[in-house]
Short mmCIF file of C-alpha atoms and ligand atoms in Angstrom, two decimals:
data_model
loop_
_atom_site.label_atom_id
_atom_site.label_comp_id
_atom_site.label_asym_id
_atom_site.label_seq_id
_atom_site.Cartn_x
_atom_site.Cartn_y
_atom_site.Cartn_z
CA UNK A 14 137.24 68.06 83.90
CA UNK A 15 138.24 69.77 81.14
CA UNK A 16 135.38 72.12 80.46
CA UNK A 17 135.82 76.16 80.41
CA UNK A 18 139.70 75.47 81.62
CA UNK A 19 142.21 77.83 80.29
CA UNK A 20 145.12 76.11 82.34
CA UNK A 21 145.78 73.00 84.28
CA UNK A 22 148.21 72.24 87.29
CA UNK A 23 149.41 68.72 88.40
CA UNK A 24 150.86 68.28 92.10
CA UNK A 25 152.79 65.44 93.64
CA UNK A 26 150.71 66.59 96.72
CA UNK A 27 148.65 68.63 97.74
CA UNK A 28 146.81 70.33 101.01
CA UNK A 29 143.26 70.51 100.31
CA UNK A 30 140.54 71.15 102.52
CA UNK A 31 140.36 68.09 104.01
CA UNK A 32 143.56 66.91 104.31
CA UNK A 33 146.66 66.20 101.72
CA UNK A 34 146.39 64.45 99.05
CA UNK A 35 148.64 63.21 96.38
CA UNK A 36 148.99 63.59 92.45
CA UNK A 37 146.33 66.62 92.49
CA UNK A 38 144.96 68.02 89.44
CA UNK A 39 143.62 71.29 89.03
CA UNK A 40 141.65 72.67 86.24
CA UNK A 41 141.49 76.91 86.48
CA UNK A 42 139.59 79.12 84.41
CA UNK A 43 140.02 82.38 84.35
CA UNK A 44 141.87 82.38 87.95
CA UNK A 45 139.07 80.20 89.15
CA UNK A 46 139.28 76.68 90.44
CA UNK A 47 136.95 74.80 88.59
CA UNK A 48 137.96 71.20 88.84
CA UNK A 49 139.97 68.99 91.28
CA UNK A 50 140.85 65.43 90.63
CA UNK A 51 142.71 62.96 93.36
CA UNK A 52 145.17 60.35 92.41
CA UNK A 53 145.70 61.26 88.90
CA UNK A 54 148.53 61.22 86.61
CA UNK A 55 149.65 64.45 84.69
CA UNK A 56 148.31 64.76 81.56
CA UNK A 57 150.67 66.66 78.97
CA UNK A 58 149.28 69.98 78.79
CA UNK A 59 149.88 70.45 82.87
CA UNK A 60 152.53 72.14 84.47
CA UNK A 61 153.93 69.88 86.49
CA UNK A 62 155.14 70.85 90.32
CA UNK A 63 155.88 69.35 93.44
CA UNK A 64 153.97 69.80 96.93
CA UNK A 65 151.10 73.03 96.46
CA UNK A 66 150.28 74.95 99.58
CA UNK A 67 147.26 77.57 99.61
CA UNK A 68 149.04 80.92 99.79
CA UNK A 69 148.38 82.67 103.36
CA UNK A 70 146.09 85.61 104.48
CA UNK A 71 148.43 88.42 105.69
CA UNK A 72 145.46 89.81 107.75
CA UNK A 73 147.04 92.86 109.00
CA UNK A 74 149.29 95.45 107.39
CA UNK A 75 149.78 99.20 107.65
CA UNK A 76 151.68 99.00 104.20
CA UNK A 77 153.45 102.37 104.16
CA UNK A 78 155.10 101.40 107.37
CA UNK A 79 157.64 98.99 105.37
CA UNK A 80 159.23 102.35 104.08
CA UNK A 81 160.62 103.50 107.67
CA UNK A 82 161.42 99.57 108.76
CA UNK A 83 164.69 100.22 110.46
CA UNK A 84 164.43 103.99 111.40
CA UNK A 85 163.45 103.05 114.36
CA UNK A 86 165.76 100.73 116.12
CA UNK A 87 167.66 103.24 117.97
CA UNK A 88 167.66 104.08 121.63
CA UNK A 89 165.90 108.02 121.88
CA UNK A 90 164.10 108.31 125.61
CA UNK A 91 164.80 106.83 128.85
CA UNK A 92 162.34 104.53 128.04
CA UNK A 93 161.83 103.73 124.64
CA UNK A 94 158.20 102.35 123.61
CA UNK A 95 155.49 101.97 121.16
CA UNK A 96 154.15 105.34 122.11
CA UNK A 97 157.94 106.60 121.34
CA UNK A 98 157.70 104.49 118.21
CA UNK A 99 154.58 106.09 116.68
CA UNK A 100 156.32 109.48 117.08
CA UNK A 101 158.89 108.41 114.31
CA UNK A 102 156.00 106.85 112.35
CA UNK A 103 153.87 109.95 112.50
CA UNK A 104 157.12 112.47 110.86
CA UNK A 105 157.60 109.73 108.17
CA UNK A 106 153.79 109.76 107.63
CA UNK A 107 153.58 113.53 106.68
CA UNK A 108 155.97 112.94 103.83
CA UNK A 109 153.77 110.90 101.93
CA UNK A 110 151.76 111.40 98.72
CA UNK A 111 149.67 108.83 96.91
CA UNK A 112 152.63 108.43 94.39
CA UNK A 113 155.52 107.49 97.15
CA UNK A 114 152.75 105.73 98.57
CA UNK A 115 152.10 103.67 96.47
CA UNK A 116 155.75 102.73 95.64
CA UNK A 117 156.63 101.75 99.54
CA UNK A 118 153.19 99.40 99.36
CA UNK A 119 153.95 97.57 96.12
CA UNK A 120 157.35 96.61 97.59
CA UNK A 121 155.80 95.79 100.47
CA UNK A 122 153.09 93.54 98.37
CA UNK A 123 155.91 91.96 96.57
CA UNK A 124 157.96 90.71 99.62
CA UNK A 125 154.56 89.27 101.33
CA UNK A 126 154.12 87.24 98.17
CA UNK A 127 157.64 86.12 97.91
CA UNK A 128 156.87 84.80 101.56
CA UNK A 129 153.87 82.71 100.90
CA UNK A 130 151.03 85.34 101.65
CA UNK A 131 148.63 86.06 98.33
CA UNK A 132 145.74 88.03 100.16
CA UNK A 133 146.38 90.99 102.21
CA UNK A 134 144.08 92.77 105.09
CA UNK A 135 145.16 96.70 104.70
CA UNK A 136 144.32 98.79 107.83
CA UNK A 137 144.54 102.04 105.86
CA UNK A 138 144.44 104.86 107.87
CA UNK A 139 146.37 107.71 105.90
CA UNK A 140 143.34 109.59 103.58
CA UNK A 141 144.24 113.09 103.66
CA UNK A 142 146.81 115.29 102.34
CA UNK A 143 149.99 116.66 104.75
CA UNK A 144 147.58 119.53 106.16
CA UNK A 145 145.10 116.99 106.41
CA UNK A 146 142.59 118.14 103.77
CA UNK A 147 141.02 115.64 101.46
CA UNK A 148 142.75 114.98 98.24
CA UNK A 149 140.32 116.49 95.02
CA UNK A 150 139.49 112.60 95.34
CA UNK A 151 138.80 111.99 99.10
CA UNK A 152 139.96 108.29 97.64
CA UNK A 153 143.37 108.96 96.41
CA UNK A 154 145.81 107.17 99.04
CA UNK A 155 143.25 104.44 98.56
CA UNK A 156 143.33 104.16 94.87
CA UNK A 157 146.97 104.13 95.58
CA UNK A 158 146.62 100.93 97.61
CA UNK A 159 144.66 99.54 95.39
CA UNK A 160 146.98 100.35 92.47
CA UNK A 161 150.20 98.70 94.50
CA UNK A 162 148.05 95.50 95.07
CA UNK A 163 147.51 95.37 91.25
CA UNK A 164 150.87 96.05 90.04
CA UNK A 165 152.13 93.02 92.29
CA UNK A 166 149.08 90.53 91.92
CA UNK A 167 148.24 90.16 95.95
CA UNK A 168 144.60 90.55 96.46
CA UNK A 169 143.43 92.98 98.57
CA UNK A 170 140.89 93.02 101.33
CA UNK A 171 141.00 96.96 101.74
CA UNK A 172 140.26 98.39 105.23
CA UNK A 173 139.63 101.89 105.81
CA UNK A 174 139.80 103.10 108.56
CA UNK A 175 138.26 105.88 110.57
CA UNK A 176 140.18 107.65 113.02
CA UNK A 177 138.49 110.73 114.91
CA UNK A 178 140.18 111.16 118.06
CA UNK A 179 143.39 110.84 120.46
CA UNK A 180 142.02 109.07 123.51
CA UNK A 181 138.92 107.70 125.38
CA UNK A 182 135.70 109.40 125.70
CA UNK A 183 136.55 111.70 122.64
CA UNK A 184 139.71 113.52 123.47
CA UNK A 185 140.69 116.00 120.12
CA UNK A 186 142.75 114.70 117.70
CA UNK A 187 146.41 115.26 117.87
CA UNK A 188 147.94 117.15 114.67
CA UNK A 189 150.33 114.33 113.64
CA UNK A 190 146.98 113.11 113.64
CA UNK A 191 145.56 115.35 111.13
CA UNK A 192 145.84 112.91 107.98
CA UNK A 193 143.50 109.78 108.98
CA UNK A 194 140.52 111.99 110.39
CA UNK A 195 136.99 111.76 109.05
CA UNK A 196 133.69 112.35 110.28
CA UNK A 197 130.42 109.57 109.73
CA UNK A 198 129.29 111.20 106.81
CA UNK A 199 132.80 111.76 105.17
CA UNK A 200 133.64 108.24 105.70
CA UNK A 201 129.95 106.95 104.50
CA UNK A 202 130.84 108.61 101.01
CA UNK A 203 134.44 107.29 101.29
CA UNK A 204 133.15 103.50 101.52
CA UNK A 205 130.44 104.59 98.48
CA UNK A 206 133.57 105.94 96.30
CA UNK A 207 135.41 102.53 97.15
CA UNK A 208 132.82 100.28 95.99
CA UNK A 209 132.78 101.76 92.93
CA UNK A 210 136.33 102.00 92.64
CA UNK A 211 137.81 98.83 93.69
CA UNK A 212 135.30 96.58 91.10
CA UNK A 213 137.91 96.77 88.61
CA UNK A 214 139.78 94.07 91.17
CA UNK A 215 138.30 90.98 90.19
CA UNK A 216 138.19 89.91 93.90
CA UNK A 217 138.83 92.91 95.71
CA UNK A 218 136.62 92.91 99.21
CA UNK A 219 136.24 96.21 101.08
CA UNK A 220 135.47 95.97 104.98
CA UNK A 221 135.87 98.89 107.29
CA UNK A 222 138.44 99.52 110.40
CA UNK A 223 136.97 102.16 113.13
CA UNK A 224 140.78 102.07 114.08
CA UNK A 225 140.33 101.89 118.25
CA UNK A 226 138.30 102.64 121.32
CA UNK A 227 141.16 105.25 121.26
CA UNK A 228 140.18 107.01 118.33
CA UNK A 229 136.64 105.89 118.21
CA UNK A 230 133.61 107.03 120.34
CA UNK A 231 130.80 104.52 121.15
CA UNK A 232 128.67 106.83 119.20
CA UNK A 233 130.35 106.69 116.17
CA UNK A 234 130.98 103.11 116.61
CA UNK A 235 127.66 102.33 116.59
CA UNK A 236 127.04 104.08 113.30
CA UNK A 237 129.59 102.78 111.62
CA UNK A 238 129.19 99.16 112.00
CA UNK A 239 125.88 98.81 109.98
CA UNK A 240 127.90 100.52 107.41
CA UNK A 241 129.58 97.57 107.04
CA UNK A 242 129.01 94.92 103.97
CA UNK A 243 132.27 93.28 104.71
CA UNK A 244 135.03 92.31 107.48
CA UNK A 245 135.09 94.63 110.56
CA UNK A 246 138.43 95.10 111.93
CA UNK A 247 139.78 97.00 115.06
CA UNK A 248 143.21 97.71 116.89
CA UNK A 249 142.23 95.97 120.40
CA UNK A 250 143.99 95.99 123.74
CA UNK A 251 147.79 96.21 122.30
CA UNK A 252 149.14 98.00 125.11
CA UNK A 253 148.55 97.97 128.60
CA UNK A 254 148.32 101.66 128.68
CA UNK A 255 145.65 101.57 126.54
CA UNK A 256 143.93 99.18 128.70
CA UNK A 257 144.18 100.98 131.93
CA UNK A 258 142.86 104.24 129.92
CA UNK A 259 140.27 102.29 128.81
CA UNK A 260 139.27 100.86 132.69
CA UNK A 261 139.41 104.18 133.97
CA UNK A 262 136.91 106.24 131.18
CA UNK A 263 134.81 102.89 130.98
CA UNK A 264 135.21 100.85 134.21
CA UNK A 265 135.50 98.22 131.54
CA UNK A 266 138.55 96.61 129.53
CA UNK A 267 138.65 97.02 126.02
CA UNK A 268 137.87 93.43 125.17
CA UNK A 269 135.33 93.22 127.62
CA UNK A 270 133.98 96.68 126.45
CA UNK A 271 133.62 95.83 123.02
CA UNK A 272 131.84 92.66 123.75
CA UNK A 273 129.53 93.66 126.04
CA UNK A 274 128.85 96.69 123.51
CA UNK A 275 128.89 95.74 120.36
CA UNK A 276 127.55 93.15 117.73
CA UNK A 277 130.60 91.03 117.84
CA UNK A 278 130.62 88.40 115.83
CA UNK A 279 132.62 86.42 113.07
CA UNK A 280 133.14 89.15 110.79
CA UNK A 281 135.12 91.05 113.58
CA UNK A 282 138.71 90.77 113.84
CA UNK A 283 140.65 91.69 116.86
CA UNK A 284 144.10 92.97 115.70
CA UNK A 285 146.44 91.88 118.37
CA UNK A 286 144.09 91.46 121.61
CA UNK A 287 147.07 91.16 123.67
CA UNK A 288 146.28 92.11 127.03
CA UNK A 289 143.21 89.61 128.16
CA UNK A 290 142.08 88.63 131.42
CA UNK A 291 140.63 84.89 131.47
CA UNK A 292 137.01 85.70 131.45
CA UNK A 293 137.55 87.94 128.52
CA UNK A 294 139.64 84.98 126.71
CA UNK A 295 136.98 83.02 126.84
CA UNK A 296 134.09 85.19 125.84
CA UNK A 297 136.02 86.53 122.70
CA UNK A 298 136.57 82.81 121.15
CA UNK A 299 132.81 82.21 121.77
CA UNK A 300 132.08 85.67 119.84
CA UNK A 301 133.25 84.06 116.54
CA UNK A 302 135.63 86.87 116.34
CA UNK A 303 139.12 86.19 114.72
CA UNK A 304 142.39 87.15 116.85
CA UNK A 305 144.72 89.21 114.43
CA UNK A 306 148.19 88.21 115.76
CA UNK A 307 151.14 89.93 114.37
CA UNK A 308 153.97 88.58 116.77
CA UNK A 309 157.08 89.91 114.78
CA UNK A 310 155.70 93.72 115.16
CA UNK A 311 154.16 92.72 118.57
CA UNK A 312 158.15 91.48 119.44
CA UNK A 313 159.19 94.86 117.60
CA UNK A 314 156.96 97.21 119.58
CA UNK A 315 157.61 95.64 123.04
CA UNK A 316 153.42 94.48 123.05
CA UNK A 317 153.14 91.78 125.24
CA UNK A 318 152.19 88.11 124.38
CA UNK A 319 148.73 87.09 123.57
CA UNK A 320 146.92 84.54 125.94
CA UNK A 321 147.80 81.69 123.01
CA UNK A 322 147.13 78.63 125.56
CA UNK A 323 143.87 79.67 127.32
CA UNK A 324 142.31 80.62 123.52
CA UNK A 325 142.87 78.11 121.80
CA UNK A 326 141.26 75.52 124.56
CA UNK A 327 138.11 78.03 124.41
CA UNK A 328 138.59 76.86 120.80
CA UNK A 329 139.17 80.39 119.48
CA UNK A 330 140.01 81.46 115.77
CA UNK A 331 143.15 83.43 115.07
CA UNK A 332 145.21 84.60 111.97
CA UNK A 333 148.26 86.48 110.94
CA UNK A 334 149.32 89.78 110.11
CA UNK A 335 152.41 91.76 109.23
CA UNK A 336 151.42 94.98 111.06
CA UNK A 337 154.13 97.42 110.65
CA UNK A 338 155.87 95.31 107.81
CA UNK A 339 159.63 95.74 110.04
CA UNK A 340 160.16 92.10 108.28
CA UNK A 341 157.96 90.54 105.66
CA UNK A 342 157.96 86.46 106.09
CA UNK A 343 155.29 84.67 106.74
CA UNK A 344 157.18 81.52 107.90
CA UNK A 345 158.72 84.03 110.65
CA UNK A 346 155.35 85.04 111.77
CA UNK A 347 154.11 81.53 112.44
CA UNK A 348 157.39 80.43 114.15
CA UNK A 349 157.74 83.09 116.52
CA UNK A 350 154.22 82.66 117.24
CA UNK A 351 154.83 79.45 118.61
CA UNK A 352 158.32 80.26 120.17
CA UNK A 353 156.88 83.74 122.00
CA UNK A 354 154.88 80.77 123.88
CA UNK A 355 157.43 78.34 124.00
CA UNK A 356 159.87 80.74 125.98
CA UNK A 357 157.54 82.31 128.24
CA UNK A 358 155.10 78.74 129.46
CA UNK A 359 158.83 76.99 128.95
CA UNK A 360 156.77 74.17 127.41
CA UNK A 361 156.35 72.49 123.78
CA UNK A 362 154.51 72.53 120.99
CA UNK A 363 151.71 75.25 122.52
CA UNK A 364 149.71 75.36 118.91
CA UNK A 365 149.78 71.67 118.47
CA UNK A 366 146.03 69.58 118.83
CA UNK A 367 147.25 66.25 120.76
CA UNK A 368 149.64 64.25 119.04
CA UNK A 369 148.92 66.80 115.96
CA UNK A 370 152.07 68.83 113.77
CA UNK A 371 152.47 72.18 115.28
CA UNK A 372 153.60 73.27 111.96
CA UNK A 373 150.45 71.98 110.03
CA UNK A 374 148.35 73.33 113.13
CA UNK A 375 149.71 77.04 112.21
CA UNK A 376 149.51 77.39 109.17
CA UNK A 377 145.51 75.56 108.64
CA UNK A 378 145.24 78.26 111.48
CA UNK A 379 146.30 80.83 109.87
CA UNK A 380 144.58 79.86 106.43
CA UNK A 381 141.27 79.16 108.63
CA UNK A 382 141.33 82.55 110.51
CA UNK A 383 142.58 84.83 107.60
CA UNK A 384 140.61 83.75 105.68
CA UNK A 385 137.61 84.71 108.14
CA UNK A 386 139.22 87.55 109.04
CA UNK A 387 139.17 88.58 105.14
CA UNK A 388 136.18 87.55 103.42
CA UNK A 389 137.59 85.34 101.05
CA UNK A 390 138.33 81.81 100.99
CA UNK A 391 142.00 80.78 101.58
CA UNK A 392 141.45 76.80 100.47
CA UNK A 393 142.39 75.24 97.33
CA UNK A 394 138.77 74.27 96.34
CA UNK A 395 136.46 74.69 93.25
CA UNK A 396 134.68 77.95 93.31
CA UNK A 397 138.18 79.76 94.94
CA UNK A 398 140.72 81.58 93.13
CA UNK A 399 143.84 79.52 91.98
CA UNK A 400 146.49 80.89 94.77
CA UNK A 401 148.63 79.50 95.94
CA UNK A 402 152.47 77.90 97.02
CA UNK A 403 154.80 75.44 95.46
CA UNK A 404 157.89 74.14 97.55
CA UNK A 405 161.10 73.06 95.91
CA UNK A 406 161.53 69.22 96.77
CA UNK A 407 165.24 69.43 96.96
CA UNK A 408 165.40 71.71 99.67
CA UNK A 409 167.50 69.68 102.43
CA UNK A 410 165.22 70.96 105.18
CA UNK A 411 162.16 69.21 103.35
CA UNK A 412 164.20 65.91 102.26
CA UNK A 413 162.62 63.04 102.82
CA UNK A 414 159.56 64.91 104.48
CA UNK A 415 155.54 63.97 103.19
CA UNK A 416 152.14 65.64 104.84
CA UNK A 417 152.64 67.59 107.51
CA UNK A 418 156.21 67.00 107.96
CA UNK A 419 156.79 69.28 105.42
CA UNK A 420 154.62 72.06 107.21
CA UNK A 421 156.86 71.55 110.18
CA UNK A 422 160.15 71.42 108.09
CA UNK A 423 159.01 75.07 106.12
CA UNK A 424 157.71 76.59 109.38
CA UNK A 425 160.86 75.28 111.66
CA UNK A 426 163.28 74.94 109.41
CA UNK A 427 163.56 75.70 105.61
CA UNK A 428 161.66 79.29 105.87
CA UNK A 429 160.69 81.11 102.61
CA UNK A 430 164.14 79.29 101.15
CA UNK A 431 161.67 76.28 100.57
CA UNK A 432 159.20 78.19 98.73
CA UNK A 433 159.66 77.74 95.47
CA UNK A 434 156.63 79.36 93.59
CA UNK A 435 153.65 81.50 94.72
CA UNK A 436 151.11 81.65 92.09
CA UNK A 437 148.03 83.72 92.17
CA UNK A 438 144.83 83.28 90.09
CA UNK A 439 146.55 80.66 88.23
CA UNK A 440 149.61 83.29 87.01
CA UNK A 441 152.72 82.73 88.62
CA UNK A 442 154.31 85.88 90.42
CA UNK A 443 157.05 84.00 91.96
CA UNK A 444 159.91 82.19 90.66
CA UNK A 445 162.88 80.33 92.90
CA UNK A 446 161.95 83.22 95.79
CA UNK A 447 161.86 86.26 93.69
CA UNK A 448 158.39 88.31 92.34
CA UNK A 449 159.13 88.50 88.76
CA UNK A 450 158.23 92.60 88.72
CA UNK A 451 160.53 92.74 91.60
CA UNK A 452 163.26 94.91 89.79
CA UNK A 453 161.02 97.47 88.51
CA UNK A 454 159.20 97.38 91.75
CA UNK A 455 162.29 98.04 93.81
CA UNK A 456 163.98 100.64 91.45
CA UNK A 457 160.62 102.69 92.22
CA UNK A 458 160.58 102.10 95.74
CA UNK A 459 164.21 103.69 96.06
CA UNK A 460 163.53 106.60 94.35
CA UNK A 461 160.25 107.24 96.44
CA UNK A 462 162.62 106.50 99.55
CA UNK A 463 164.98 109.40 98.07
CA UNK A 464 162.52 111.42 98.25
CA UNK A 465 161.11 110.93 101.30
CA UNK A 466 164.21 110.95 103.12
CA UNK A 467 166.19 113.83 101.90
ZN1 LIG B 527 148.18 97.84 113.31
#
């Protein structure tokens, strides 16, 4: 057991691939699982903690979006809507260097690890410089990811993503859209730099985002997927604008485009996928392709509510992501996933299998699917790193609770107040609820906010 460990962890419980078990021990070495015993006692070397949760894929975040959270929550056209939206997001967007960049996203990191999430999917789509030249390194708001995600500990599944034009069938970019453009070639040597630049992240995994059949010609699509080692992910059918655009250039929906088009398969992930007619619900769960739900920003930009019922019967895959980071809690994300469908089929337990906990249904989906989703393993087993969750015992919403009780009492009830520890490659970033470079971490972020928003 013992062999090559540098630390060992002993759990009253925990959830392991196949189920929870109790008095868990873990040998890590070097952030790497390498042993797991059932039914143990501690020995006197372990730490010693309560019930251990793997931490949570976040599979979907626009990071520098957390800065402007709020800014837009005011009333400004007759009829106010995500299209309205992106017109604040695209002034707050031309403010940004790599520097205030990368302050906004390491808050942002920070908060999804206080929540429970240790891996995060980010759809990075600002490259260029405010008149939308390339930086002297074309790479430079992506180093700047990459540097947030190592200042607070979250791994990082990074996404670039190419962006080209403003609608279907190749319509010219717009100029607030003059920072995420690229041609094939450009974003070929991007994806080169990247590989070469992320290896310093011991498990860093880079996967491309050709951003939508918006911004995306079939052309270009079909030369960028084969540039892919890694995850493929794309913005898909959020808005029913954006569907009928897409009917009318195509004759197709987007869903139905892309699968009828395109290689789709499990390394694809669907961010969003709201707006689905039957026949496509049940063609994308038999593509293997993971549904990237985000319901707190879908609630926030007025999307719609994904087909839950009908996909999950096809037996489809889906995960989680924070999107536009307006709140960062994963606990929030699963729970109004489940109420969105609660309130609009007016029935029960919608994510449940038969008889099964609805809150130990959500979050082995969202472990299952992020984990997809991001090319990494989200399970506490040997070979994976050493992330995850600890809950505090004494939390009344978790008294008296064992197995997937407690899953239902954090999802329904306790919230991130029951988390009590997130720990990631066997360090632990969180203690009682708060990331222990929080205060340095924030004090930046305010002055980059300063800046931004004099
Ligand atoms: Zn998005």
């Amino acid at each position: 057991m013992d062999r090559g460990a540098d630390s060992f962890f002993h759990f009253a419980a925990a959830l392991l691939p196949d189920g929870w078990a109790e008095n868990v021990r873990l040998a890590v070495a070097d952030g790497v699982v390498v042993a797991i015993e059932r039914a143990v006692r501690p020995q006197a070397t372990d730490a010693r903690l309560g019930a251990a949760l793997p931490g949570l894929p976040n599979l979907h975040s626009h990071a520098f979006q957390r800065g402007m959270a709020g800014l837009a929550e005011r009333r400004c056209a007759s009829e106010d809507s995500f299209w309205t939206w992106r017109e604040t997001m695209y002034r707050f967007v031309d403010r940004l260097t790599p520097d205030l960049l990368e302050a906004i996203a390491a808050l942002a990191y920070v908060e999804m690890l206080e929540s429970g999430f240790t891996r995060v999917g980010e759809f990075h789509y600002l490259h260029h410089d405010r008149d939308g030249r390339p930086f002297a390194d074309p790479a430079a708001m992506s180093m700047a990811i990459a540097a947030a995600a190592q200042d607070s500990g979250i791994a990082l599944t990074h996404l670039p993503v190419f962006y080209a034009h403003a609608g279907f069938g190749g319509v010219p970019p717009e100029e607030g859209q003059r920072r995420f453009l690229h041609g094939i070639d450009g974003f070929a040597a991007l994806l080169d730099r990247l590989r070469a630049l992320l290896s310093p992240l011991p498990d860093a995994v880079l996967g491309i985002a050709p951003h939508s059949l918006r911004a995306v010609t079939p052309e270009q699509l079909a030369r960028l997927v084969p540039l892919a080692a890694g995850p493929i992910h794309m913005h898909v059918a959020e808005q029913v604008k954006e569907v009928e655009d897409c009917v009318a250039w195509s004759g197709a929906r987007p869903v139905e485009w892309l699968l009828a088009n395109m290689p789709v398969d499990s390394r694809w992930c669907f961010v969003h996928a709201t707006h689905m007619k039957q026949t496509e619900v049940q063609a994308m769960a038999a593509s293997g392709a993971a549904a990237g739900l985000c319901p707190i920003t879908e609630a926030n930009l007025g999307d719609g509510l994904f087909p839950a019922a009908p996909f999950l019967a096809a037996g489809g895959g889906y995960g989680i992501g924070t999107d536009s980071n307006i709140l960062v809690d994963a606990m929030e994300e699963l729970r109004l996933l489940e109420y969105g469908q609660r309130l609009a089929m007016r029935r029960r337990n919608i994510f449940a299998s038969p008889s099964g906990s609805t809150g130990a249904a959500l979050y082995r989906g969202a472990l299952r699917g992020g984990a997809q989703a991001l090319g990494a393993s989200a399970d506490l087993q040997i070979g994976a790193t050493a992330d995850f969750l600890t809950l505090d015992g004494d939390h009344p919403s978790l008294t008296g609770r064992k197995g997937d009780a407690l899953l239902d009492g954090l999802v329904f009830a306790a919230g991130r107040s029951a988390i009590d520890g997130v720990w990631r490659r066997g360090r632990r970033l969180v203690e009682k609820g708060r990331h222990v470079r929080r205060d340095a971490i924030v004090a930046r972020y305010r002055r980059a906010l300063a800046d931004i928003l004099a």
